[in-house]
Amino acid sequence: MRIVQLIHHSYETPNSGGDIRNEAVHKALQRLGTASQIAVGDLGSKPARQAAARTVIAVAQSVTETIVTEIKSLHPDLVVVEGVWLLEVAEAIRRYGPDCKLVFDFHNIESLLLQEKDRATGRGILGTIMPQLNRRRWQRAPEADRKAFMLSDAVWVCSETDRHLLGTISPLRTVDRVIANPVPEWCQRPGLAKTQSRGAPDLLFVGHLGYAPNKIAVNRICTRILPELRQKFPDIQLVVAGRSPNARLRKFVAKTDNAELVASPVDLGPLYRQATIAIVPLSEGGGTRIKVLEALACGVPLVATAKAVEGLGLIDGVHFLEAATDQEFVSAVARLASDRQTAEGLSREGMKMAFENFGAEAIAVSVREAVTTLGLKPNAPA
């Protein structure tokens, strides 16, 4: 079987959540046949300027023609497209060939995530008028999701939660499948045993620091949660790690007592080894969070909102501790710092959950089943 995976940008080492998912899907596809990867962004795509088309990448006609020509030369049985971002290229594939199965791999339900992002950037008075300011954009954004749905033979989403949300936009079909977000490969390498706790908690927050919901979470930790924890644990330490922090965020964390920012870490392993507790007080966003899977896979006890673990099937008190209010976060962190048995239980069950449900083998099985449902015949399993 011949397969083409169409992605937005190429990568050498998958670091972002999107790249990590693309790589896991690509490796699963390689087990089914000959899988080629084509990166549209490397050929000159750029974000659309029109507000109503924020969820779709504008692609020059010359780039689209090059991609279609290359795909046709590969004679694929299946083309997997990275999300609604690449709708224009998918439309060209349907217009000009080749005749093959077409799947959209939705990392998020982008029209709904657009609303989440808009709300995250609008606080106070601005937040109350955000629906009015963006009403037309919010109404028109689902059109791209529906077009992708109609063009494709199947849509893959990262959780049952997203599958349900997609059903509110377009009717679900039996061929639409859940392909979970994966545990990153680096979490599976040897040598990730945690260092000995020094007594006071070492908190860790990981995320793309240019993403508004993550910036809001960092602000919440530093201004409301950490000060309360310092009253209980004067030596507590917080590490905030992630890509693309702006100057304002850098200065903000630098001025926060007992906090350190690690910008664009090359290796997250040492940060998770040092961490006592991973903390994720997210209230906005979409998809499922790979930072949650990282913490679980590394055996770091997790305190998080229900939103942060949405779609992962985690059980409060078994795989993580759920917290909603600032005081609940403080209490949960304090509990884990003093109750070694609970912390070790969360670590053990979290790791088991991560690898059994989101490890490479689980993703490979899901992709094989999804492709078989399309009537295609993958290579026999190795």
XYZ file of C-alpha atoms in Angstrom:
382
model
C 0.000 0.000 0.000
C 1.240 3.509 -0.872
C 0.525 6.401 1.493
C 1.198 10.141 1.486
C 1.068 12.179 4.687
C 0.580 15.875 3.962
C 1.791 18.100 6.814
C 2.141 21.843 7.297
C 5.844 22.120 8.173
C 8.724 19.648 8.206
C 10.758 18.956 11.340
C 14.060 17.352 12.203
C 13.180 16.517 15.780
C 9.490 16.604 16.726
C 9.151 19.054 19.615
C 5.756 20.730 19.289
C 2.564 18.814 19.986
C 1.642 18.900 16.304
C 5.024 17.548 15.212
C 4.914 14.811 17.855
C 1.498 13.671 16.613
C 2.565 13.850 12.962
C 5.624 11.721 13.685
C 3.643 9.095 15.601
C 1.063 8.843 12.814
C 3.826 8.698 10.194
C 5.572 5.816 11.943
C 2.259 3.985 12.264
C 1.600 4.513 8.542
C 5.082 3.186 7.693
C 4.046 -0.116 9.262
C 1.160 -0.337 6.786
C 3.034 0.312 3.532
C 5.300 2.835 1.818
C 4.610 6.163 3.530
C 5.919 9.465 2.152
C 5.708 12.801 3.946
C 5.233 16.117 2.104
C 5.534 19.427 3.997
C 3.433 22.165 2.415
C 5.016 24.986 4.423
C 8.457 24.215 3.044
C 7.154 25.077 -0.406
C 5.879 28.529 0.493
C 2.501 28.428 2.259
C 1.623 31.278 4.587
C -1.225 32.044 6.996
C -4.301 33.634 5.447
C -4.893 37.270 6.309
C -8.698 37.164 6.112
C -10.282 37.027 9.582
C -12.960 34.577 8.408
C -10.319 32.145 7.141
C -8.155 32.039 10.235
C -8.386 28.250 10.464
C -7.100 27.660 6.912
C -3.628 28.247 5.468
C -3.511 30.230 2.217
C -1.421 28.317 -0.315
C -0.123 29.825 -3.570
C -1.477 28.166 -6.707
C 2.029 27.280 -7.864
C 2.648 25.466 -4.570
C -0.656 23.621 -4.823
C 0.146 22.524 -8.382
C 3.586 21.273 -7.300
C 2.086 19.270 -4.453
C -0.649 17.716 -6.589
C 1.882 16.774 -9.269
C 4.169 15.164 -6.697
C 1.328 13.273 -5.049
C 0.063 11.989 -8.401
C 3.550 10.713 -9.223
C 3.491 8.591 -6.055
C 0.182 6.884 -6.998
C -1.035 6.705 -3.397
C -3.880 4.575 -2.144
C -4.283 6.923 0.821
C -3.532 10.594 1.522
C -3.593 11.750 5.162
C -3.911 15.541 5.526
C -2.871 17.391 8.690
C -6.060 19.113 9.710
C -8.307 21.724 8.215
C -5.283 24.044 7.894
C -4.518 22.374 4.560
C -8.063 22.450 3.191
C -7.049 24.307 0.006
C -4.534 21.629 -0.929
C -7.022 18.868 -0.161
C -9.579 20.542 -2.419
C -7.014 20.590 -5.243
C -6.259 16.902 -4.699
C -9.955 16.113 -5.055
C -10.250 18.266 -8.195
C -7.165 17.067 -10.051
C -6.452 13.633 -8.623
C -5.172 11.166 -7.778
C -8.131 8.869 -7.186
C -7.447 7.697 -3.638
C -8.828 7.666 -0.132
C -8.487 11.031 1.620
C -8.329 11.412 5.405
C -8.145 14.569 7.505
C -6.186 14.145 10.740
C -7.699 16.804 13.015
C -5.285 17.730 15.806
C -8.034 19.997 17.139
C -11.503 21.102 16.110
C -10.046 24.348 14.830
C -13.270 26.363 14.579
C -13.977 25.724 18.262
C -10.352 26.268 19.253
C -10.505 29.652 17.505
C -13.248 30.672 19.926
C -11.208 29.406 22.882
C -8.186 31.445 21.773
C -10.262 34.582 21.243
C -11.804 34.256 24.684
C -8.387 33.641 26.245
C -7.073 36.939 24.859
C -10.145 38.863 25.999
C -10.322 39.512 29.724
C -12.377 41.889 31.806
C -14.611 44.226 29.802
C -13.078 43.001 26.539
C -14.033 39.446 27.448
C -17.694 40.359 27.881
C -17.925 41.812 24.364
C -15.732 39.165 22.690
C -18.713 37.165 21.353
C -20.098 40.294 19.695
C -16.729 41.286 18.248
C -16.120 37.853 16.744
C -19.659 36.652 16.020
C -19.291 36.559 12.235
C -15.895 34.862 12.378
C -17.145 32.275 14.843
C -20.171 31.586 12.645
C -18.109 31.201 9.474
C -15.151 29.226 10.836
C -17.066 25.895 11.031
C -17.604 26.086 7.254
C -14.006 24.942 6.742
C -14.538 21.975 9.098
C -17.681 21.004 7.216
C -15.923 21.285 3.840
C -13.136 19.025 5.090
C -15.731 16.594 6.351
C -17.495 16.455 2.975
C -14.242 16.141 0.995
C -12.833 13.297 3.025
C -13.436 9.592 3.291
C -12.743 9.809 7.026
C -11.736 12.230 9.744
C -9.390 11.255 12.570
C -9.609 13.111 15.877
C -7.486 12.868 19.020
C -10.204 12.001 21.549
C -13.827 10.962 21.995
C -14.422 14.468 23.307
C -13.302 15.962 19.984
C -15.301 13.336 18.112
C -18.403 14.500 19.948
C -17.561 18.155 19.264
C -17.080 17.398 15.580
C -20.528 15.821 15.582
C -22.013 19.163 16.639
C -20.613 20.675 13.427
C -21.089 17.815 10.925
C -22.802 14.418 11.139
C -20.505 11.610 12.250
C -19.848 8.567 10.079
C -18.697 5.093 11.017
C -15.343 5.701 9.289
C -14.435 8.634 11.533
C -12.017 7.404 14.170
C -10.160 8.408 17.323
C -6.371 8.309 16.929
C -5.076 9.390 20.333
C -2.254 11.851 20.786
C 0.940 9.943 21.614
C 3.426 9.772 24.422
C 6.546 11.433 22.907
C 9.309 9.024 21.958
C 11.843 10.647 24.290
C 9.695 9.630 27.282
C 10.355 5.993 26.425
C 14.145 6.152 26.509
C 16.138 4.747 29.434
C 17.609 6.930 32.147
C 14.506 8.910 33.088
C 14.448 7.763 36.708
C 13.497 10.651 38.989
C 16.017 12.247 41.305
C 15.502 12.055 45.045
C 13.109 14.661 46.428
C 14.801 17.343 48.515
C 11.776 17.834 50.807
C 10.093 20.958 49.432
C 8.055 20.469 46.215
C 9.632 21.172 42.842
C 6.778 22.234 40.550
C 6.937 22.041 36.764
C 4.740 23.640 34.121
C 5.520 22.815 30.473
C 3.839 24.320 27.417
C 4.153 26.526 24.353
C 4.642 29.902 26.004
C 3.414 31.860 23.013
C -0.027 30.231 23.377
C -2.519 32.417 25.247
C -4.112 29.695 27.438
C -0.643 28.635 28.629
C 0.354 32.215 29.408
C -2.820 32.608 31.445
C -1.981 29.417 33.347
C 1.543 30.663 34.121
C 0.143 33.948 35.400
C -2.285 32.068 37.617
C 0.455 29.866 39.086
C 2.818 32.752 39.760
C 0.352 35.275 41.162
C -2.177 33.113 43.021
C -1.049 29.524 43.575
C 2.692 29.834 44.211
C 2.438 32.633 46.833
C 0.085 30.438 48.906
C 2.405 27.458 48.578
C 5.378 29.559 49.698
C 3.601 30.058 53.018
C 3.641 26.280 53.535
C 6.923 25.502 51.769
C 9.356 28.468 51.824
C 11.886 26.525 49.721
C 9.426 25.487 47.010
C 10.675 25.907 43.438
C 8.727 26.393 40.216
C 10.124 25.793 36.733
C 8.189 27.136 33.741
C 9.473 25.623 30.495
C 8.498 26.018 26.878
C 8.999 27.584 23.488
C 8.529 31.199 22.415
C 8.211 33.137 25.683
C 8.055 36.843 24.927
C 10.055 39.472 26.824
C 7.092 40.353 29.023
C 6.634 36.758 30.187
C 10.367 36.343 30.796
C 10.433 39.444 33.021
C 7.270 38.387 34.816
C 8.637 34.957 35.800
C 12.049 36.437 36.649
C 10.381 38.783 39.156
C 8.436 35.923 40.762
C 10.040 34.548 43.913
C 11.061 30.871 43.760
C 10.368 30.679 40.002
C 12.591 30.071 36.978
C 11.841 30.129 33.263
C 13.592 27.689 30.909
C 13.070 28.920 27.352
C 12.961 26.413 24.478
C 14.556 23.513 26.381
C 16.469 21.136 24.130
C 15.766 18.203 26.464
C 12.783 18.024 28.823
C 14.067 14.854 30.496
C 16.171 16.582 33.178
C 13.274 18.905 34.049
C 10.888 16.006 34.622
C 13.548 14.088 36.585
C 13.902 17.032 38.946
C 10.168 17.732 39.267
C 8.174 16.553 42.257
C 4.809 17.571 40.826
C 3.555 18.680 37.401
C 0.939 21.421 37.650
C -1.450 22.291 34.797
C -4.122 24.881 35.709
C -5.531 25.290 32.201
C -9.004 26.736 31.664
C -8.971 27.128 27.869
C -7.661 25.279 24.823
C -8.466 22.325 22.599
C -7.361 18.794 21.789
C -5.530 16.624 24.301
C -2.389 17.871 26.032
C 0.843 16.106 25.279
C 2.392 17.828 28.314
C -0.030 15.791 30.436
C 1.069 12.567 28.712
C 4.726 13.541 29.233
C 4.219 13.995 32.960
C 2.379 10.681 33.283
C 4.955 8.794 31.210
C 7.814 10.248 33.260
C 6.148 9.216 36.499
C 5.632 12.772 37.768
C 2.474 13.109 39.909
C 0.042 15.477 38.218
C -2.301 18.151 39.565
C -4.530 19.539 36.826
C -7.917 20.971 35.930
C -10.539 18.812 34.254
C -9.958 20.921 31.128
C -6.256 20.060 31.102
C -6.916 16.298 31.044
C -9.984 16.511 28.814
C -10.379 13.562 26.455
C -7.686 11.395 28.055
C -9.891 9.238 30.237
C -7.916 9.910 33.410
C -9.511 9.189 36.796
C -9.170 11.672 39.631
C -7.342 10.078 42.537
C -6.011 7.246 40.393
C -4.017 8.864 37.587
C -3.926 12.485 38.798
C -5.406 14.879 41.329
C -8.069 17.194 39.959
C -8.179 20.824 41.083
C -10.335 23.695 39.955
C -9.821 26.589 42.363
C -6.509 28.063 43.443
C -7.036 26.679 46.959
C -7.663 23.201 45.540
C -4.343 23.394 43.697
C -2.571 24.465 46.870
C -4.186 21.655 48.876
C -3.413 19.006 46.228
C 0.243 20.038 45.971
C 0.566 20.066 49.759
C -0.994 16.601 49.949
C 1.420 15.125 47.411
C 4.378 16.771 49.123
C 3.516 15.107 52.440
C 1.830 11.851 51.335
C 4.450 9.706 49.629
C 2.092 6.746 49.215
C -0.439 8.789 47.243
C 2.308 10.352 45.106
C 3.830 6.954 44.305
C 0.413 5.517 43.477
C -0.350 8.330 41.022
C 3.090 7.923 39.480
C 2.676 4.182 38.999
C -0.872 4.270 37.625
C -0.163 7.328 35.489
C 2.761 5.631 33.760
C 0.709 2.499 33.157
C -2.158 4.536 31.694
C 0.170 6.569 29.457
C 2.014 3.686 27.835
C -0.906 1.274 27.531
C -3.263 3.798 25.928
C -0.994 6.379 24.294
C 2.246 4.525 23.553
C 3.582 3.799 20.071
C 1.964 0.369 19.865
C -1.463 1.703 20.850
C -1.249 4.418 18.166
C -0.125 1.873 15.550
C -3.076 -0.396 16.324
C -5.540 2.510 16.101
C -4.141 3.688 12.751
C -4.220 0.166 11.296
C -7.849 -0.291 12.342
C -8.792 3.118 10.923
C -7.137 2.393 7.569
C -8.690 -1.067 7.354
C -12.125 0.479 7.949
C -11.625 2.428 4.712
C -11.486 -0.829 2.755
C -7.724 -0.625 2.190
C -5.385 -3.565 2.693
C -2.312 -2.629 4.754
C 0.821 -4.720 4.734
C 0.760 -7.593 7.170
C 1.988 -6.650 10.660
C 5.711 -7.233 11.168
